[in-house]
XYZ file of C-alpha atoms in Angstrom:
730
model
C 105.009 72.125 103.336
C 104.235 71.793 106.732
C 106.171 68.733 107.781
C 103.446 65.313 108.039
C 103.301 65.183 112.103
C 102.202 68.680 112.412
C 99.384 67.938 109.435
C 96.144 67.193 111.164
C 93.184 65.107 108.778
C 90.071 68.545 109.438
C 86.927 67.094 111.134
C 84.398 65.948 109.481
C 81.739 69.187 110.378
C 84.613 71.322 110.091
C 83.530 73.930 107.699
C 83.254 75.285 104.882
C 82.584 78.527 104.327
C 85.622 79.151 104.771
C 88.040 76.142 105.259
C 90.101 75.686 108.514
C 93.903 76.351 108.004
C 95.073 72.990 108.816
C 92.033 71.671 106.317
C 94.130 73.282 103.456
C 97.176 71.999 104.255
C 95.956 68.899 104.336
C 94.162 68.636 100.762
C 97.141 70.595 98.880
C 100.570 68.215 99.367
C 98.102 65.679 97.632
C 97.102 67.992 95.119
C 98.911 66.644 91.166
C 101.126 70.644 91.024
C 102.650 73.785 92.592
C 100.184 74.804 95.755
C 101.533 76.256 98.319
C 99.152 77.355 102.078
C 100.768 80.037 103.861
C 99.266 80.459 107.303
C 99.487 84.959 108.194
C 98.259 84.766 111.553
C 100.517 81.481 112.414
C 104.379 83.541 110.263
C 106.267 84.894 113.196
C 104.899 89.189 114.008
C 106.731 92.098 110.727
C 105.732 94.690 108.956
C 103.477 92.606 106.936
C 102.899 95.659 104.764
C 102.361 93.923 101.334
C 102.462 91.146 98.964
C 105.734 90.505 99.109
C 106.555 91.321 102.608
C 103.160 88.193 103.405
C 104.377 85.733 100.811
C 108.868 86.188 100.276
C 108.696 82.591 101.667
C 106.889 81.136 98.944
C 107.974 79.303 95.914
C 107.405 80.161 92.430
C 106.241 83.560 93.393
C 108.514 87.157 92.232
C 107.575 89.713 94.022
C 109.688 94.001 93.050
C 110.003 96.055 95.143
C 108.315 99.273 95.202
C 108.289 100.171 98.869
C 106.330 99.608 101.957
C 103.794 100.235 100.053
C 101.810 98.246 96.538
C 102.823 98.660 93.454
C 104.736 96.014 93.415
C 105.113 93.564 89.934
C 103.783 89.860 91.231
C 105.473 87.762 88.725
C 104.539 84.012 88.431
C 106.628 81.382 85.636
C 107.363 84.700 83.836
C 103.302 86.501 83.601
C 104.036 89.914 83.648
C 107.618 89.650 82.257
C 108.058 93.737 82.201
C 105.307 94.895 82.879
C 105.043 97.391 86.507
C 103.017 100.136 87.644
C 99.603 100.263 89.199
C 98.409 97.458 86.269
C 100.831 94.261 87.581
C 99.983 91.406 87.791
C 98.859 89.825 84.065
C 98.740 85.433 84.250
C 97.655 86.651 88.585
C 94.095 85.866 89.479
C 92.967 87.901 92.561
C 90.568 85.716 94.175
C 89.666 86.178 97.944
C 87.392 83.714 99.982
C 87.018 82.248 96.050
C 85.416 84.903 94.871
C 86.478 86.755 92.067
C 88.155 90.344 93.901
C 89.691 93.164 91.042
C 88.510 93.659 87.575
C 87.659 90.334 85.563
C 89.622 91.765 82.581
C 93.189 92.574 84.444
C 95.431 90.958 86.470
C 95.597 91.445 90.522
C 95.642 94.925 92.168
C 97.852 94.597 94.955
C 95.684 97.311 96.435
C 92.574 95.400 97.396
C 94.648 92.720 99.350
C 94.754 93.503 103.062
C 97.805 91.445 104.284
C 96.229 92.159 108.347
C 92.437 91.447 108.095
C 93.860 87.849 105.860
C 93.986 84.209 107.889
C 95.755 82.412 104.940
C 96.900 82.687 101.049
C 96.456 79.643 98.946
C 99.187 80.499 96.429
C 98.247 77.993 93.028
C 101.097 78.013 90.247
C 100.736 77.621 86.587
C 97.173 74.871 85.585
C 96.501 74.409 89.573
C 94.873 77.546 89.662
C 92.358 75.824 87.488
C 90.853 75.299 91.188
C 88.885 78.242 91.136
C 88.120 78.074 87.565
C 91.202 79.685 85.930
C 94.181 79.272 84.100
C 96.197 81.716 84.167
C 100.108 81.307 82.649
C 101.336 82.477 86.529
C 98.706 80.617 88.637
C 96.457 82.473 90.783
C 95.912 84.036 94.744
C 93.451 83.359 96.856
C 93.189 85.023 100.188
C 90.709 83.828 102.884
C 89.820 85.879 105.075
C 89.447 85.302 109.893
C 86.519 85.386 110.854
C 84.698 85.025 114.035
C 85.844 81.345 114.616
C 89.155 81.952 113.396
C 90.433 85.439 115.559
C 87.953 85.759 118.610
C 88.122 88.288 120.506
C 89.217 92.039 121.146
C 92.633 93.108 119.602
C 94.887 96.393 119.252
C 97.742 96.322 117.386
C 100.028 98.752 115.996
C 103.343 98.678 114.611
C 105.678 102.058 114.372
C 109.151 102.466 111.931
C 111.718 103.477 109.543
C 110.692 106.777 107.116
C 107.226 107.573 108.895
C 106.131 104.104 109.120
C 103.271 103.469 112.002
C 99.590 101.098 111.683
C 96.875 100.638 113.711
C 94.338 98.334 114.140
C 91.033 96.440 115.560
C 89.588 93.726 115.205
C 87.003 92.399 117.559
C 85.440 88.289 116.665
C 82.983 86.168 118.319
C 80.834 83.206 118.119
C 76.926 82.018 119.386
C 75.287 79.878 118.886
C 74.571 79.922 114.809
C 76.310 82.942 114.445
C 79.816 84.290 114.416
C 80.994 87.323 113.542
C 84.436 89.400 112.860
C 85.579 93.192 111.965
C 88.445 94.992 111.368
C 89.601 98.711 111.112
C 93.543 99.987 110.218
C 94.863 102.600 108.892
C 98.375 103.241 107.123
C 100.981 105.398 106.763
C 104.650 105.201 105.159
C 106.570 108.662 103.892
C 108.596 106.085 102.367
C 112.258 106.356 100.882
C 111.924 107.972 98.428
C 111.194 111.821 97.850
C 107.420 112.180 96.889
C 106.744 108.281 97.221
C 103.919 109.448 100.677
C 101.642 105.481 101.180
C 98.551 106.284 102.710
C 95.187 104.016 103.585
C 92.130 103.290 105.635
C 90.767 99.323 105.181
C 87.974 98.618 106.319
C 86.025 94.853 106.072
C 83.903 92.166 108.329
C 82.581 88.753 107.342
C 79.076 87.761 108.924
C 78.648 83.758 109.425
C 75.684 82.156 109.966
C 74.665 78.686 110.717
C 70.823 76.732 110.775
C 72.050 73.469 110.130
C 74.847 71.534 110.307
C 75.114 71.523 106.456
C 73.840 75.024 105.509
C 76.484 78.040 105.541
C 76.654 81.418 105.440
C 78.918 84.239 105.281
C 78.466 87.780 103.295
C 81.796 89.532 103.247
C 82.138 93.590 102.648
C 85.379 95.251 102.656
C 85.840 99.390 102.133
C 89.257 100.775 101.780
C 90.886 103.557 100.169
C 94.527 104.189 99.656
C 96.888 107.068 98.302
C 100.500 106.046 96.404
C 102.530 108.744 95.524
C 104.752 108.168 92.804
C 108.745 108.922 93.126
C 110.735 109.629 89.636
C 112.763 106.700 88.062
C 116.856 107.806 88.834
C 118.992 106.365 86.536
C 120.776 103.401 87.192
C 125.083 104.889 87.141
C 123.776 107.003 89.932
C 121.856 105.157 91.953
C 124.336 105.722 94.686
C 123.797 110.045 95.036
C 119.552 109.536 93.741
C 118.690 106.168 95.274
C 116.422 108.572 97.902
C 116.070 112.076 96.831
C 114.218 110.861 92.620
C 116.241 112.387 89.268
C 115.642 114.361 87.179
C 117.104 116.876 84.894
C 114.534 119.498 83.803
C 113.347 119.077 86.973
C 109.935 118.884 85.133
C 108.746 115.856 88.227
C 109.205 117.322 91.623
C 106.588 120.348 91.496
C 103.364 117.731 90.656
C 101.861 115.498 92.155
C 101.940 112.317 90.776
C 99.828 109.584 92.137
C 98.356 106.230 91.858
C 94.590 106.309 94.759
C 93.328 103.478 94.146
C 89.263 103.104 96.444
C 87.761 99.159 96.324
C 83.930 98.874 97.846
C 83.063 94.774 98.170
C 80.106 92.391 98.872
C 79.967 88.528 98.597
C 77.396 86.075 100.234
C 78.799 82.878 99.435
C 76.396 79.821 100.526
C 77.391 76.110 101.072
C 74.848 73.875 101.567
C 75.573 70.608 102.563
C 73.563 67.127 100.811
C 75.635 64.038 101.116
C 78.924 63.291 99.713
C 78.284 66.646 97.126
C 78.774 70.774 98.846
C 76.951 73.068 96.996
C 78.518 77.319 96.405
C 76.829 79.583 95.431
C 78.108 83.485 95.515
C 76.714 86.603 94.345
C 79.370 89.452 94.025
C 80.084 93.001 92.933
C 82.726 95.396 93.333
C 83.399 98.727 93.040
C 86.695 100.443 92.564
C 88.490 104.553 92.057
C 91.780 104.312 90.224
C 93.050 108.974 89.792
C 96.118 108.631 88.454
C 98.695 110.733 87.615
C 100.906 108.963 86.170
C 103.650 111.893 84.478
C 102.032 115.706 84.026
C 101.770 115.441 80.450
C 99.583 112.435 80.495
C 96.801 114.461 82.732
C 94.825 112.790 85.229
C 93.333 110.093 84.346
C 89.740 108.904 86.767
C 88.494 105.794 86.354
C 85.562 103.456 87.449
C 85.364 100.026 87.316
C 82.172 98.149 88.804
C 82.149 93.809 88.541
C 79.027 91.596 89.283
C 78.859 88.375 88.893
C 77.656 84.630 90.755
C 80.138 81.788 91.585
C 78.264 78.766 91.153
C 80.472 75.737 92.360
C 79.644 71.439 93.525
C 82.542 69.613 94.856
C 81.719 66.010 95.199
C 83.084 62.854 96.298
C 81.570 59.748 94.529
C 82.767 56.905 92.077
C 84.046 55.757 89.256
C 83.855 52.334 87.695
C 83.795 51.438 91.265
C 86.916 53.559 92.172
C 87.053 56.717 94.169
C 87.059 59.990 92.777
C 86.580 63.323 93.831
C 84.657 66.140 91.612
C 85.283 69.653 90.855
C 82.944 72.080 88.546
C 81.760 75.120 88.120
C 80.206 78.813 86.068
C 80.591 82.125 86.975
C 79.451 85.240 84.283
C 80.829 88.270 85.307
C 80.186 91.525 84.360
C 82.350 94.357 84.388
C 81.617 98.218 83.113
C 84.113 101.268 83.492
C 84.245 104.710 82.821
C 87.686 106.646 81.810
C 88.181 110.228 81.551
C 91.439 112.086 80.662
C 91.662 115.746 82.370
C 94.723 117.974 81.160
C 94.890 119.712 84.486
C 94.365 123.588 85.936
C 98.348 125.526 85.208
C 99.415 125.963 88.925
C 97.557 123.127 90.819
C 100.937 120.544 90.885
C 98.749 118.066 89.046
C 96.181 118.263 91.940
C 92.560 120.755 90.408
C 90.917 119.207 87.631
C 90.633 121.589 84.239
C 89.678 120.768 80.268
C 87.750 116.939 79.158
C 90.295 115.554 76.705
C 89.007 111.251 76.899
C 84.917 109.975 77.567
C 85.307 106.145 77.208
C 83.468 103.968 78.123
C 84.351 100.142 79.261
C 82.045 96.649 78.925
C 82.814 93.588 78.945
C 81.704 90.067 80.254
C 84.122 87.158 81.319
C 81.194 83.400 80.587
C 83.871 80.676 83.190
C 82.599 76.934 82.435
C 85.256 74.520 84.615
C 86.036 71.321 85.674
C 88.669 68.081 87.302
C 88.181 65.243 88.534
C 90.348 63.376 90.382
C 90.175 59.983 90.289
C 92.434 56.788 92.437
C 92.955 54.588 90.065
C 95.359 52.940 92.497
C 95.551 52.645 96.276
C 97.745 56.536 96.294
C 98.075 57.617 92.972
C 95.617 59.186 92.234
C 94.264 61.074 88.497
C 93.792 64.312 88.117
C 91.282 65.604 84.184
C 89.957 68.459 84.288
C 89.271 71.756 81.578
C 88.110 75.481 81.941
C 85.912 76.685 78.873
C 85.428 80.437 78.026
C 84.450 83.542 76.666
C 85.099 87.732 77.178
C 84.262 90.085 75.147
C 85.651 93.989 74.958
C 83.880 96.644 74.114
C 85.498 99.879 73.702
C 84.015 103.230 72.927
C 84.965 106.783 72.569
C 82.347 109.087 73.587
C 84.099 112.500 73.849
C 81.649 114.807 72.474
C 83.425 118.094 73.853
C 85.131 120.654 72.009
C 88.392 120.384 70.846
C 91.413 120.843 72.616
C 94.828 121.363 72.189
C 97.291 119.692 73.597
C 98.851 121.988 77.038
C 102.093 120.003 76.912
C 102.247 119.450 80.337
C 98.626 119.985 81.876
C 98.674 116.982 79.772
C 97.249 115.430 75.693
C 94.731 117.004 72.984
C 91.070 116.256 72.906
C 89.780 112.859 71.369
C 88.456 112.347 67.948
C 86.276 109.873 68.158
C 88.269 107.041 66.348
C 89.689 105.460 70.417
C 87.322 103.131 70.150
C 87.523 98.640 70.450
C 85.263 95.453 70.418
C 86.563 92.330 69.805
C 85.527 88.675 71.297
C 87.701 85.842 72.258
C 87.045 83.096 73.635
C 89.162 79.313 74.789
C 88.608 75.330 76.129
C 92.274 74.638 78.108
C 92.125 71.249 78.999
C 94.495 69.939 81.788
C 96.271 65.958 82.921
C 97.280 65.391 85.848
C 99.430 62.606 87.944
C 99.921 62.669 91.638
C 101.155 59.311 93.843
C 101.867 59.302 97.079
C 104.910 56.635 96.471
C 105.705 56.402 100.182
C 103.251 57.671 103.350
C 103.498 61.294 103.404
C 106.417 61.963 100.066
C 104.720 62.786 97.199
C 105.702 62.609 93.142
C 102.865 64.739 91.109
C 103.038 66.153 87.452
C 101.323 67.660 84.684
C 100.379 69.328 81.234
C 97.447 72.063 80.672
C 96.987 75.038 78.110
C 95.884 78.325 79.123
C 95.345 81.711 77.709
C 94.947 85.064 78.426
C 93.494 88.214 77.013
C 93.633 91.825 76.508
C 93.442 93.712 78.895
C 91.152 97.306 79.468
C 94.671 98.916 80.337
C 96.402 97.203 77.458
C 93.496 99.102 75.742
C 93.159 101.533 76.943
C 97.704 101.871 76.787
C 97.376 102.016 73.502
C 93.996 103.934 71.643
C 96.345 106.634 73.909
C 99.215 106.673 71.763
C 97.034 106.275 68.454
C 95.276 108.683 69.394
C 98.946 110.953 69.368
C 100.325 110.074 66.658
C 97.470 109.726 63.882
C 96.317 112.883 65.436
C 99.517 114.497 64.235
C 98.300 113.146 60.589
C 101.301 112.607 58.938
C 100.101 109.784 56.414
C 104.332 107.986 56.923
C 102.594 107.065 60.506
C 99.974 105.834 61.152
C 99.246 102.695 63.755
C 96.741 99.965 64.346
C 98.641 98.928 66.900
C 94.886 97.962 69.145
C 93.692 95.621 66.307
C 97.052 93.192 65.667
C 97.205 93.071 69.895
C 96.634 89.019 69.865
C 95.345 86.748 72.844
C 98.327 84.682 74.371
C 98.577 81.029 74.167
C 100.610 78.217 76.139
C 101.720 75.003 77.295
C 103.027 73.872 79.897
C 104.426 70.649 81.610
C 105.191 70.488 85.089
C 107.323 67.963 87.544
C 108.135 67.439 91.085
C 108.344 65.845 94.255
C 106.945 67.014 97.380
C 106.070 66.184 101.070
C 107.333 65.854 104.500
C 109.064 63.988 107.635
C 108.630 65.489 110.958
C 111.843 67.484 111.099
C 111.837 68.499 107.713
C 109.745 69.603 104.793
C 110.229 69.937 100.669
C 109.127 70.684 97.604
C 110.392 70.797 94.673
C 109.280 71.330 90.518
C 110.655 72.026 87.600
C 108.200 73.793 84.545
C 108.834 74.105 80.976
C 105.834 76.541 79.041
C 105.627 77.167 75.638
C 103.778 80.268 74.927
C 102.442 81.865 71.370
C 102.087 85.570 71.348
C 103.427 86.374 75.028
C 102.250 89.383 75.715
C 104.366 91.585 77.085
C 105.548 96.089 77.634
C 107.293 98.093 76.550
C 108.086 101.523 76.726
C 105.729 103.098 74.295
C 108.184 105.239 71.988
C 109.235 101.133 71.379
C 106.025 100.856 69.227
C 106.603 103.904 67.366
C 108.124 105.269 64.315
C 109.901 107.739 65.735
C 112.423 108.157 62.300
C 109.359 109.091 60.234
C 108.307 112.202 62.013
C 109.305 115.393 61.689
C 111.796 116.878 64.051
C 108.923 119.170 66.147
C 106.829 114.908 66.357
C 109.096 113.675 67.230
C 110.036 115.712 70.917
C 106.571 116.395 70.531
C 105.929 111.898 71.236
C 109.036 112.215 72.960
C 108.009 114.342 75.800
C 104.695 112.943 75.770
C 105.348 109.066 76.054
C 109.530 109.464 78.185
C 110.851 106.639 78.641
C 111.530 107.295 82.178
C 107.523 108.637 83.071
C 106.187 105.648 84.704
C 103.057 104.713 83.071
C 104.529 104.490 80.516
C 104.237 100.761 79.044
C 102.508 99.625 77.091
C 101.405 95.759 75.799
C 102.981 94.112 72.285
C 102.990 90.541 71.556
C 105.638 88.750 71.024
C 106.101 86.275 68.181
C 107.035 82.336 70.805
C 108.953 82.573 74.210
C 109.608 80.349 76.786
C 109.891 79.735 80.098
C 111.639 77.757 82.344
C 112.028 77.391 86.188
C 112.648 75.369 89.023
C 111.395 76.003 92.290
C 112.346 74.614 95.887
C 110.946 74.768 99.252
C 112.531 73.939 101.619
C 110.835 73.760 105.815
C 113.878 71.988 108.396
C 114.480 71.737 112.068
C 117.604 70.524 112.387
C 118.253 70.615 116.487
C 116.389 70.345 118.348
C 115.823 70.361 122.564
C 119.031 72.931 121.861
C 118.917 74.574 125.118
C 115.244 73.892 126.676
C 113.040 70.696 125.889
C 110.672 71.681 123.532
C 112.713 74.643 121.239
C 114.715 73.601 118.468
C 116.782 75.579 115.851
C 114.997 76.341 111.804
C 116.024 76.179 109.085
C 114.176 77.412 106.427
C 115.293 78.574 102.882
C 113.269 79.488 99.085
C 115.480 79.320 95.465
C 113.897 79.904 91.980
C 116.101 79.275 88.361
C 114.274 81.321 85.569
C 115.082 80.658 82.210
C 112.197 83.034 80.002
C 113.961 83.707 76.389
C 112.663 84.462 72.858
C 112.365 80.705 70.434
C 113.846 81.384 67.594
C 111.845 84.955 67.421
C 113.061 87.076 63.743
C 114.331 89.816 65.797
C 115.558 88.911 69.099
C 116.764 85.347 68.519
C 116.802 83.997 71.245
C 117.625 86.049 73.954
C 117.222 86.486 77.403
C 113.810 88.275 78.685
C 114.537 91.206 80.454
C 113.362 91.964 83.980
C 112.964 88.984 86.408
C 116.250 87.651 87.718
C 117.803 83.883 87.041
C 117.908 83.174 90.399
C 116.395 84.314 93.767
C 116.663 83.931 97.212
C 114.938 83.351 100.403
C 116.948 82.232 103.390
C 116.591 82.119 107.262
C 118.427 80.863 109.772
C 116.450 81.090 114.071
C 116.011 79.954 116.936
C 112.484 79.414 119.426
C 111.944 78.664 122.747
C 109.103 77.711 123.836
C 108.009 80.765 126.280
C 107.196 82.102 122.377
C 111.067 83.857 121.671
C 111.970 83.618 118.743
C 114.987 85.183 116.551
C 116.201 84.546 113.277
C 118.340 86.164 110.338
C 117.831 86.461 106.372
C 119.268 86.786 103.302
C 116.983 88.479 100.374
C 119.679 86.936 97.294
C 117.946 88.668 93.546
C 120.272 87.564 90.911
C 121.475 90.444 88.075
C 118.291 91.187 85.355
C 118.306 92.356 82.395
C 117.013 95.971 81.298
C 116.786 95.205 76.993
C 115.107 92.923 75.381
C 117.236 92.657 72.121
C 120.684 92.821 74.740
C 122.176 95.277 73.472
C 123.714 98.037 75.683
C 126.026 95.759 77.875
C 127.398 95.427 81.083
C 124.876 99.058 81.901
C 121.860 97.616 80.630
C 122.068 95.047 82.826
C 120.846 96.023 86.201
C 123.155 94.191 89.754
C 122.359 91.365 91.951
C 122.003 92.178 95.169
C 121.803 90.461 98.495
C 120.160 92.380 101.620
C 120.236 90.730 105.514
C 117.553 90.886 107.711
C 116.178 90.007 111.725
C 113.771 89.065 113.476
C 112.676 88.574 116.891
C 109.579 88.601 118.910
C 107.612 86.364 121.965
C 103.851 85.735 121.651
C 102.877 84.818 124.696
C 101.700 80.741 125.763
C 98.124 81.725 126.039
C 98.264 85.439 122.640
C 97.437 88.048 125.163
C 100.318 89.161 124.256
C 102.466 88.970 120.527
C 105.428 91.704 120.558
C 108.061 91.864 117.480
C 110.859 93.938 115.987
C 112.388 93.364 112.697
C 115.206 94.650 110.442
C 115.982 95.500 106.945
C 119.095 95.766 104.785
C 120.816 95.103 107.624
C 123.884 96.957 105.425
C 122.320 99.769 102.906
C 122.515 98.145 100.344
C 121.703 100.834 97.542
C 119.949 97.703 95.493
C 117.196 98.460 91.927
C 113.371 97.807 93.635
C 112.095 97.439 89.948
C 113.220 99.090 86.508
C 111.079 100.119 83.243
C 112.421 97.468 80.274
C 113.687 98.876 76.633
C 113.595 97.163 73.801
C 116.897 98.400 72.726
C 119.891 100.271 74.827
C 118.589 103.630 72.662
C 116.130 104.226 73.795
C 117.111 104.928 78.261
C 117.289 109.027 76.658
C 120.206 109.345 79.593
C 122.646 106.644 77.998
C 121.058 104.803 81.330
C 118.616 102.534 82.104
C 115.386 104.777 83.857
C 115.101 101.681 87.804
C 113.394 102.612 91.381
C 116.049 102.192 94.502
C 114.867 99.874 96.864
C 114.190 100.770 100.780
C 117.574 101.176 102.362
C 118.354 100.408 105.913
C 115.306 99.878 108.047
C 113.658 98.940 111.994
C 110.300 98.673 112.969
C 108.336 96.742 115.985
C 105.426 96.558 116.755
C 102.618 93.972 119.251
C 98.887 92.368 119.512
C 97.708 92.728 122.617
C 94.237 90.106 122.904
C 90.791 90.255 125.135
C 89.176 87.193 124.756
């Protein structure tokens, strides 16, 4: 969406490992679908604590607001439209430098992305993610690291602000001869706007590049992270103004416990790019270990999970001719193997949920994911390119209950009873997903594009673990009237999507407009666990026990289920313009940027829900920014972020009391970047009018599932101010 005059073609010998930002800009505008490349380093500086703040000006991306942390849900085109919490991101695949990051069988985990070490981000909406072998419902996000070529020198950065916000970073990078290097370490802390919502993280990453010849590049990436995130309690929607900071729990049962979602990870990737004439080959073995310490609610116990993912990414790109027509080919193959250990512990009385006591679950998980993909771009006539491609995959899910300890009765608030040995799951999934598209440059630097594609989503390990937990609890009651088989009933999601759009720009105006229509079968949605349990068949005592264990107001009590047929349609728009130039002096200008997303996600004549709208995601989402930029490096702007009404219930029950109100947040930015890049100073204000708004919430099947008669929601952050600096020594 960059005006044409600001984009220059890459040099013939430009680095491919990773490619420079300018090269990606040029390539993206000529693609047959909704793709955006976002420079993180060239953005006007601000808090940039998570992907939501970095991508808030990107069309088609919706990330819920859980404060200055990494808990928010990432959604594109309705993916993950009813999920929340640390397992969010279904339907959006995550990559770092073109290699998968995170678990192969899940979506994006925000905690794995360090926005302070990223040069730019590629956003692929829908089927356009095929370039990296993904055909996910929502799309894919690929973050590209800073290197010694793009971030040379030594830099010190620091910032601080409201609610105990503090950040510091040290960076060093450089290049000499055939070698370049980059490394950084940063620490972040935020006490949180809500009670018990403190977040802390320490992250380090770096890469070392070697170019032994003009045609061979090798780069090794390493990264480490330790993050701790307290989980606040939800509050009743009708009392949002009263409890937006203090949290709310009428039984005072959550405040004494350290509800949390703590992530650690370690990752190493070695990536080699070899050029041979018009062909580039890419070989990238990778390994990632991640650990998760989670107390979602007192009754759930301490969830301790350790994953290991290893694989190799093989990819080739070639420029050639087919029947005399200029053609670009890309193909790849990527096998990945994941192992995991899921353990659940009751916690020791008096430890506030911090100390493990009795082991009650001990499960193993294994999964292979083998993906193959290819795409051809053929210029059938001048300025018209036809794209054809496909992805094929096979994957399995093997979950084994390996608990062999003594029978441990339910600890009530201290955690669940021990496993009964029946928490097992073994299934295979496979699919062939084709794609066909076209891109027409009808006028220089102005494009029309269209494509049609198929996508699939497979149940992830979090889905399986949660559903097995329900089966364990309910079937363990030995009530013959209630025996659940939820895991085997959960099916693979399938979808067909058609999209069309226009994009391009003049010197002072850039635009990107996309329309899409998606028809889904067996969409994997999430709801409160109680919605899958026939409570009316339980005895009063059993009902009280299950209601306590799976209360809808508790974080982590969302589980997966299949809808029959659903429809996702929408419009994604983005505009960047400089309406006035040379206002006060030569080369200054006023800029105006905006995005508007419209969504219409609903059931398709469902036997239970009819044609109701799906909950969680708003119909309208808007971000607008108006500002002034001086050639000396000074800038100032004001912005507005608007999120429309959001429905809470799947069946539409509850009336206006179960509709989350729309909100508009006003913000400001100001700063100065020295012409020689030696200093950067910035200031940012958010939610200037201190609006009480809902950042996120748990969807419900029906309004009667709300124990307090009103939805449970998570408040957004109140008025906040931040300021920071970067000092660079070259």
